[in-house]
Short mmCIF file of C-alpha atoms in Angstrom, two decimals:
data_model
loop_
_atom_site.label_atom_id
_atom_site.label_comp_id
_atom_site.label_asym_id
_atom_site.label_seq_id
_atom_site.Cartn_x
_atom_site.Cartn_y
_atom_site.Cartn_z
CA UNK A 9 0.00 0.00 0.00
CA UNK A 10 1.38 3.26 -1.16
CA UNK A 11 2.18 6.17 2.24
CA UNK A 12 0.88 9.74 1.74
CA UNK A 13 4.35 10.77 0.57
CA UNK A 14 4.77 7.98 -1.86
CA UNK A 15 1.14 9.53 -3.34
CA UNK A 16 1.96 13.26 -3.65
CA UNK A 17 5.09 12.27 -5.40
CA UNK A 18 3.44 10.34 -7.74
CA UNK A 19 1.05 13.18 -8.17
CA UNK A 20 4.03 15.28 -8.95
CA UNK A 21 5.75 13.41 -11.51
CA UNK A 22 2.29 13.04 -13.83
CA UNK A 23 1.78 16.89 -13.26
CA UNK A 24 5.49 17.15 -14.65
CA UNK A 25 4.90 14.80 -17.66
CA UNK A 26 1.63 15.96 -18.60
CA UNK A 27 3.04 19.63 -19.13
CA UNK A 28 3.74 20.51 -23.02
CA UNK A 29 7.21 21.41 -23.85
CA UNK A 30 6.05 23.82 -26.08
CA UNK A 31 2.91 26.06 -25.56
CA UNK A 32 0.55 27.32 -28.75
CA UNK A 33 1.51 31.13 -29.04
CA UNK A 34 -0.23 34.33 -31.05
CA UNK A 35 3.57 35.08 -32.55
CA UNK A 36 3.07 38.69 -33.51
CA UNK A 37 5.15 40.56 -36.07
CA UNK A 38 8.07 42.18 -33.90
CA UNK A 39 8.34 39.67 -31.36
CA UNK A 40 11.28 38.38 -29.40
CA UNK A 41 10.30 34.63 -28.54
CA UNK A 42 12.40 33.62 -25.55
CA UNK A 43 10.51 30.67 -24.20
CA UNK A 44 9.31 27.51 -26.26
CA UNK A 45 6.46 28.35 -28.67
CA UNK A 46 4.06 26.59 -31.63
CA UNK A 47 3.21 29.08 -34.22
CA UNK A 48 -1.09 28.91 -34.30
CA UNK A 49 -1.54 30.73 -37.43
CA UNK A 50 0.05 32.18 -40.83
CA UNK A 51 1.81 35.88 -40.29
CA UNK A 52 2.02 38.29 -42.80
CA UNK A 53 4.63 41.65 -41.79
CA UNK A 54 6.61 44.84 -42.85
CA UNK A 55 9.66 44.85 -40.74
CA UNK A 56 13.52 44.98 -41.08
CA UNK A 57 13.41 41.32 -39.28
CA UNK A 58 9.27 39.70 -38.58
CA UNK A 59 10.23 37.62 -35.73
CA UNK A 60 13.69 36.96 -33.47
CA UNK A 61 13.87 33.89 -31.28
CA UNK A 62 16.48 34.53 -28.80
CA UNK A 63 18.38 31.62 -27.13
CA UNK A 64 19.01 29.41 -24.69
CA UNK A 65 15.61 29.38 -23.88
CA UNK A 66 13.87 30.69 -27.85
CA UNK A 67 12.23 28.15 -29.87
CA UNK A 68 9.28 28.13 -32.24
CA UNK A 69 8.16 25.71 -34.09
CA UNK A 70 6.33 26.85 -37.12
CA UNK A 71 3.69 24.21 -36.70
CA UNK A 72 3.66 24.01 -40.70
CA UNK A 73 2.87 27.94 -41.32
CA UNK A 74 4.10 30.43 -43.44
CA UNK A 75 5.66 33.50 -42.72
CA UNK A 76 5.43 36.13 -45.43
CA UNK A 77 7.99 39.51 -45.67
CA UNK A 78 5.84 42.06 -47.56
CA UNK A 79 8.91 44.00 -48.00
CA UNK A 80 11.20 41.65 -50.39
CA UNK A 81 14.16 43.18 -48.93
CA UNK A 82 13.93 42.57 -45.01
CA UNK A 83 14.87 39.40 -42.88
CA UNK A 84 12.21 36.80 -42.00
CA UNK A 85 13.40 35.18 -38.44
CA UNK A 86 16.92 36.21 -36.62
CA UNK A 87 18.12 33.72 -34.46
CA UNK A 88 20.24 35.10 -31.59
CA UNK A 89 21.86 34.63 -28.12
CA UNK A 90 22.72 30.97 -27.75
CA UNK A 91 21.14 27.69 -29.13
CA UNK A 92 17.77 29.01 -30.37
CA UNK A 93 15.82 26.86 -32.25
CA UNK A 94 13.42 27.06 -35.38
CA UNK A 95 11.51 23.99 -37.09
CA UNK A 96 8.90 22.92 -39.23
CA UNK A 97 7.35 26.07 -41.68
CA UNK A 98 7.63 28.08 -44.56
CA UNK A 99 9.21 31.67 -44.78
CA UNK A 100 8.44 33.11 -47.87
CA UNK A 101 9.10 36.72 -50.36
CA UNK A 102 11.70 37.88 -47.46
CA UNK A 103 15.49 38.92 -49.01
CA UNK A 104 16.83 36.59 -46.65
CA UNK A 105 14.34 33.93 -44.95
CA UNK A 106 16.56 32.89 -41.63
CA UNK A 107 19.61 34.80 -40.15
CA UNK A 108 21.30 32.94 -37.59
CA UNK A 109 23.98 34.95 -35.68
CA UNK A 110 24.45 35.93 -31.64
CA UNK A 111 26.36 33.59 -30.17
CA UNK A 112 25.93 30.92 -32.50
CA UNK A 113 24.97 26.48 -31.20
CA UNK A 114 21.49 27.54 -32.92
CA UNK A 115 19.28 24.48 -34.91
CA UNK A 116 17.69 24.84 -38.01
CA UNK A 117 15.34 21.99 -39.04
CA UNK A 118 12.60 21.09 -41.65
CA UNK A 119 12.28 25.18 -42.99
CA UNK A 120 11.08 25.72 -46.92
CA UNK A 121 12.57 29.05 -47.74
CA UNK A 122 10.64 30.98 -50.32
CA UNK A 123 13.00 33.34 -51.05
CA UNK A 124 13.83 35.99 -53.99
CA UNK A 125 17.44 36.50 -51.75
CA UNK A 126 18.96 34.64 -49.87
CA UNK A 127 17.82 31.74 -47.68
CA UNK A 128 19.78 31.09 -44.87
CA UNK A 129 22.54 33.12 -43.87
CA UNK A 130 25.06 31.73 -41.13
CA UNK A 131 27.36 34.46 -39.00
CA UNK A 132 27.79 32.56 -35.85
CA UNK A 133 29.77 30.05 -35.10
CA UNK A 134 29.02 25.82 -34.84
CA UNK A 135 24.89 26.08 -36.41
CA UNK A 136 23.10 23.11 -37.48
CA UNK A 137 20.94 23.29 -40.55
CA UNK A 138 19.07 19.72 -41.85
CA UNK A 139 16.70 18.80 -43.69
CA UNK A 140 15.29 22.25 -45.31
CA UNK A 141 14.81 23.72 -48.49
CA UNK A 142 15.40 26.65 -50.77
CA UNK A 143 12.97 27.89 -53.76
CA UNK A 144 12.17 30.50 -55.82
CA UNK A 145 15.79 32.51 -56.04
CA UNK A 146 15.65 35.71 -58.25
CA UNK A 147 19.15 36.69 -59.81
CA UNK A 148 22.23 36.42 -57.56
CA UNK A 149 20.10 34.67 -55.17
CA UNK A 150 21.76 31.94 -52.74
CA UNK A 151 20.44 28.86 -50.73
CA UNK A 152 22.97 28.77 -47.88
CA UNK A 153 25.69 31.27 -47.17
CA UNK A 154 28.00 29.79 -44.68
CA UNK A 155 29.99 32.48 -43.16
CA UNK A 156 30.72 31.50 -39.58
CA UNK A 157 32.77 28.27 -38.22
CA UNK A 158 32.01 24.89 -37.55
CA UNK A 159 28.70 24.81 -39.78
CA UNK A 160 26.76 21.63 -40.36
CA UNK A 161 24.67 21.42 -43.46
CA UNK A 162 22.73 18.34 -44.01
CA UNK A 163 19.92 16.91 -45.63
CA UNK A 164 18.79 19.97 -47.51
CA UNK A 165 17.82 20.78 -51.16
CA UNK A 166 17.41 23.09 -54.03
CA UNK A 167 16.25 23.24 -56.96
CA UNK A 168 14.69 24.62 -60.07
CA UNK A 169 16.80 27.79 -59.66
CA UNK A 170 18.85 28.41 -62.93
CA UNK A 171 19.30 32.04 -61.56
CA UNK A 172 20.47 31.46 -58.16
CA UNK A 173 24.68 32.12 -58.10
CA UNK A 174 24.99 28.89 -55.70
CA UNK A 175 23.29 26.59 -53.71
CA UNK A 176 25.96 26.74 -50.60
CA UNK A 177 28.66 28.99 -50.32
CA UNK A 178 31.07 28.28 -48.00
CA UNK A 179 33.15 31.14 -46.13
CA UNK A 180 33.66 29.96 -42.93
CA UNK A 181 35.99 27.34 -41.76
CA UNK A 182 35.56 23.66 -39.97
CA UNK A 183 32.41 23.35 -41.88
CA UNK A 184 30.39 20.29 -43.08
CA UNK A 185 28.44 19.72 -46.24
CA UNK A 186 27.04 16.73 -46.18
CA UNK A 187 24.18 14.97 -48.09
CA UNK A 188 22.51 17.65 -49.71
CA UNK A 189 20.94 18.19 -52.97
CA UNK A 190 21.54 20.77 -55.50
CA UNK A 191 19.50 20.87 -58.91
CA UNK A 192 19.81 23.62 -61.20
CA UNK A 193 21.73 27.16 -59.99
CA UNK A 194 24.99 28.21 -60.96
CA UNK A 195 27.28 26.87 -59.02
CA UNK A 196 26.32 23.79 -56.63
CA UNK A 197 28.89 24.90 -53.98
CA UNK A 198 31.37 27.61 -53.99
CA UNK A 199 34.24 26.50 -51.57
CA UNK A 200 36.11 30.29 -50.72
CA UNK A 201 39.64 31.40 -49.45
CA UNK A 202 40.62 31.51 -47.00
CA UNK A 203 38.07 28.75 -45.53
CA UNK A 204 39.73 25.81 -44.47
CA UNK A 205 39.87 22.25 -42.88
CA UNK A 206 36.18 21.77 -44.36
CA UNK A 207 34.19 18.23 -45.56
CA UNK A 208 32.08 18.30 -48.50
CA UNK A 209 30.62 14.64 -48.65
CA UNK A 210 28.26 12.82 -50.16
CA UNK A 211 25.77 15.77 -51.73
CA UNK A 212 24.40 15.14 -55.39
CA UNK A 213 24.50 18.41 -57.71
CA UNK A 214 23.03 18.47 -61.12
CA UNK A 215 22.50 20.81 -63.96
CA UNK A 216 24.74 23.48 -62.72
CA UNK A 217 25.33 25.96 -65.53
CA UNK A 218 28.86 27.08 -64.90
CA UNK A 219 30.33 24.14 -62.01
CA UNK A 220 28.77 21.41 -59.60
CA UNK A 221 31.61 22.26 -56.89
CA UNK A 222 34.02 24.90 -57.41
CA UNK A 223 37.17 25.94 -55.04
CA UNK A 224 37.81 29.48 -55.56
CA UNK A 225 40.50 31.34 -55.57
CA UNK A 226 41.15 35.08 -55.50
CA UNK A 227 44.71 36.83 -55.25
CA UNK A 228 44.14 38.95 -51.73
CA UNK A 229 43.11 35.73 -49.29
CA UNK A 230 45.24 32.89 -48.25
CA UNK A 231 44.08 29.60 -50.69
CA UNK A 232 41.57 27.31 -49.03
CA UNK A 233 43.19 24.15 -47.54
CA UNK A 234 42.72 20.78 -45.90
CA UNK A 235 39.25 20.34 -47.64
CA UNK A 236 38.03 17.00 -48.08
CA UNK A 237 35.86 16.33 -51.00
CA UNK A 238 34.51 12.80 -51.02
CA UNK A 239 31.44 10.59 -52.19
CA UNK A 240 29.92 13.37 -54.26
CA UNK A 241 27.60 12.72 -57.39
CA UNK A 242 28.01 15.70 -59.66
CA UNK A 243 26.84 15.61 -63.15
CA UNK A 244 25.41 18.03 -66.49
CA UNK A 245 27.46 21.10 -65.53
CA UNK A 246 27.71 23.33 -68.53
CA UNK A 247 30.64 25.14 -67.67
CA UNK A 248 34.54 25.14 -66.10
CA UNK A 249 33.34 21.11 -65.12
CA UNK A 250 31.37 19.31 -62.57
CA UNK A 251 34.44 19.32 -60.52
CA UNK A 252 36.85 22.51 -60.48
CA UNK A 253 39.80 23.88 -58.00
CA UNK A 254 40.95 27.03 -59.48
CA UNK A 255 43.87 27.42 -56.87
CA UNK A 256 47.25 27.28 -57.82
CA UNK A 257 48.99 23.86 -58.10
CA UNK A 258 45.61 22.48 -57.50
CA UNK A 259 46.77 18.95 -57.80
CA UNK A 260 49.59 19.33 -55.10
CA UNK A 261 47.43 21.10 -52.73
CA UNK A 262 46.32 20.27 -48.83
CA UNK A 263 42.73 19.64 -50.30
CA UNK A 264 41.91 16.51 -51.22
CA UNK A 265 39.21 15.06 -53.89
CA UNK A 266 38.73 11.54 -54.11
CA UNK A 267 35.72 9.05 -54.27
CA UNK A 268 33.28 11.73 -56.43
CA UNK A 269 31.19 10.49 -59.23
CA UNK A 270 31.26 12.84 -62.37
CA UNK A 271 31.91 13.40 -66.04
CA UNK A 272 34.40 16.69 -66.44
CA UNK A 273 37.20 18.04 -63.51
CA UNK A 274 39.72 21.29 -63.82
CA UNK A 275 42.72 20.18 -63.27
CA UNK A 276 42.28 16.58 -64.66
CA UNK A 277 44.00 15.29 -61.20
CA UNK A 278 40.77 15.97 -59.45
CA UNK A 279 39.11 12.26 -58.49
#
């Protein structure tokens, strides 16, 4: 037979587990979430940036709503302070759909970005992004600008954009690019100097009309180095070559290519 005490802590713990993580929340254009919310409805707002979730203790799930910018050239959600979170919607017509900067350990998971800018734009250091996707893309548009360190990119797509510049561009260094897919932009993935000690793995880019992955090189930053480029499936480029390192002495570099299913490289050495 359970005691009194053995009761009210029972009690206790179901009153614990019963309560939601998250809580259904009127998100209003202008807000600064900072405890766990559910978006309830679709938004529509005219600011510099609609919403900010501010970490450790910001996260919204977008319960699978949209978030429309009417001004084309303003930020949909900022994530700042440390380890916010953001899930499950669509952010659309914003110049760039998600900016994730503060302190940086923010997640990024299961966003459509309907953007005629840019879609996700990194400035803080070790992010997560998985299992999103980038559409629309006017002219110079780009899915994923990777500026910060220690980046992971995974699971994500584009495509359909023949006038986005890239589908990830990769500043920042100690980043991973791994498993996504790229159909149709420019460039798949723009590695640039001085980035290093990256892994670009096992992502499938097609149709690019100038390269599928492209190191750059430019005569003011140190070349990028220590890259590994492994297990990718890049074909129908319609430029340089699916596969093209443009720094000097490519095929004696730090960087290594190996493993990567495709039809044209520049240098030939590239594997």
């Amino acid at each position: 037979m359970m005691n009194l005490k053995t009761c009210t802590s029972l009690a206790l713990l179901i009153t614990l587990i019963s309560k939601p993580i998250f809580s259904l929340a009127d998100v209003q254009c202008g807000d600064t979430i900072t405890t766990a919310e559910i978006l309830s409805q679709d938004i529509s707002c005219d600011l510099e940036t609609q919403v900010t979730i501010e970490g450790p203790s910001g996260s919204l799930d977008m319960n699978g709503y949209v978030l429309t910018c009417e001004d084309s050239d303003s930020a949909g959600i900022s994530l700042e302070g440390l380890g916010a979170v953001l899930v499950g919607g669509t952010i659309d017509t914003c110049g760039i759909s998600v900016f994730l900067e503060g302190d940086g350990f923010h997640s990024v998971q299961g966003l459509i970005s309907d953007s005629p800018g840019v879609g996700f734009i990194v400035e803080s250091d070790n992010n997560s992004i998985n299992g999103s996707m980038f559409l629309s893309g006017g002219p110079g548009s780009i899915g994923f600008q990777l500026n910060g360190d220690f980046s992971r990119i995974s699971g994500n797509s584009l495509s359909g954009n023949s006038d986005a510049i890239a589908g990830i561009v990769i500043a920042g260094s100690f980043s991973q690019v791994i498993q996504n897919t790229i159909d149709g932009s420019i460039f798949g993935i723009i590695i640039e100097p001085p980035s290093v000690n990256g892994l670009v793995i096992q992502n499938v880019i097609s149709n690019s009309s100038d390269s599928g992955i492209m190191m750059d090189f430019d005569i003011v930053d140190p070349p990028s180095m220590n890259y590994i480029i492994s297990g990718n499936q890049v074909t129908g480029s319609n430029g340089e070559g699916d596969l093209v390192d443009e720094t000097p002495d490519a095929c004696l570099s730090s960087n290594t290519w190996f493993g990567n299913i495709f039809d044209t490289a520049s240098p030939s050495c590239l594997e």
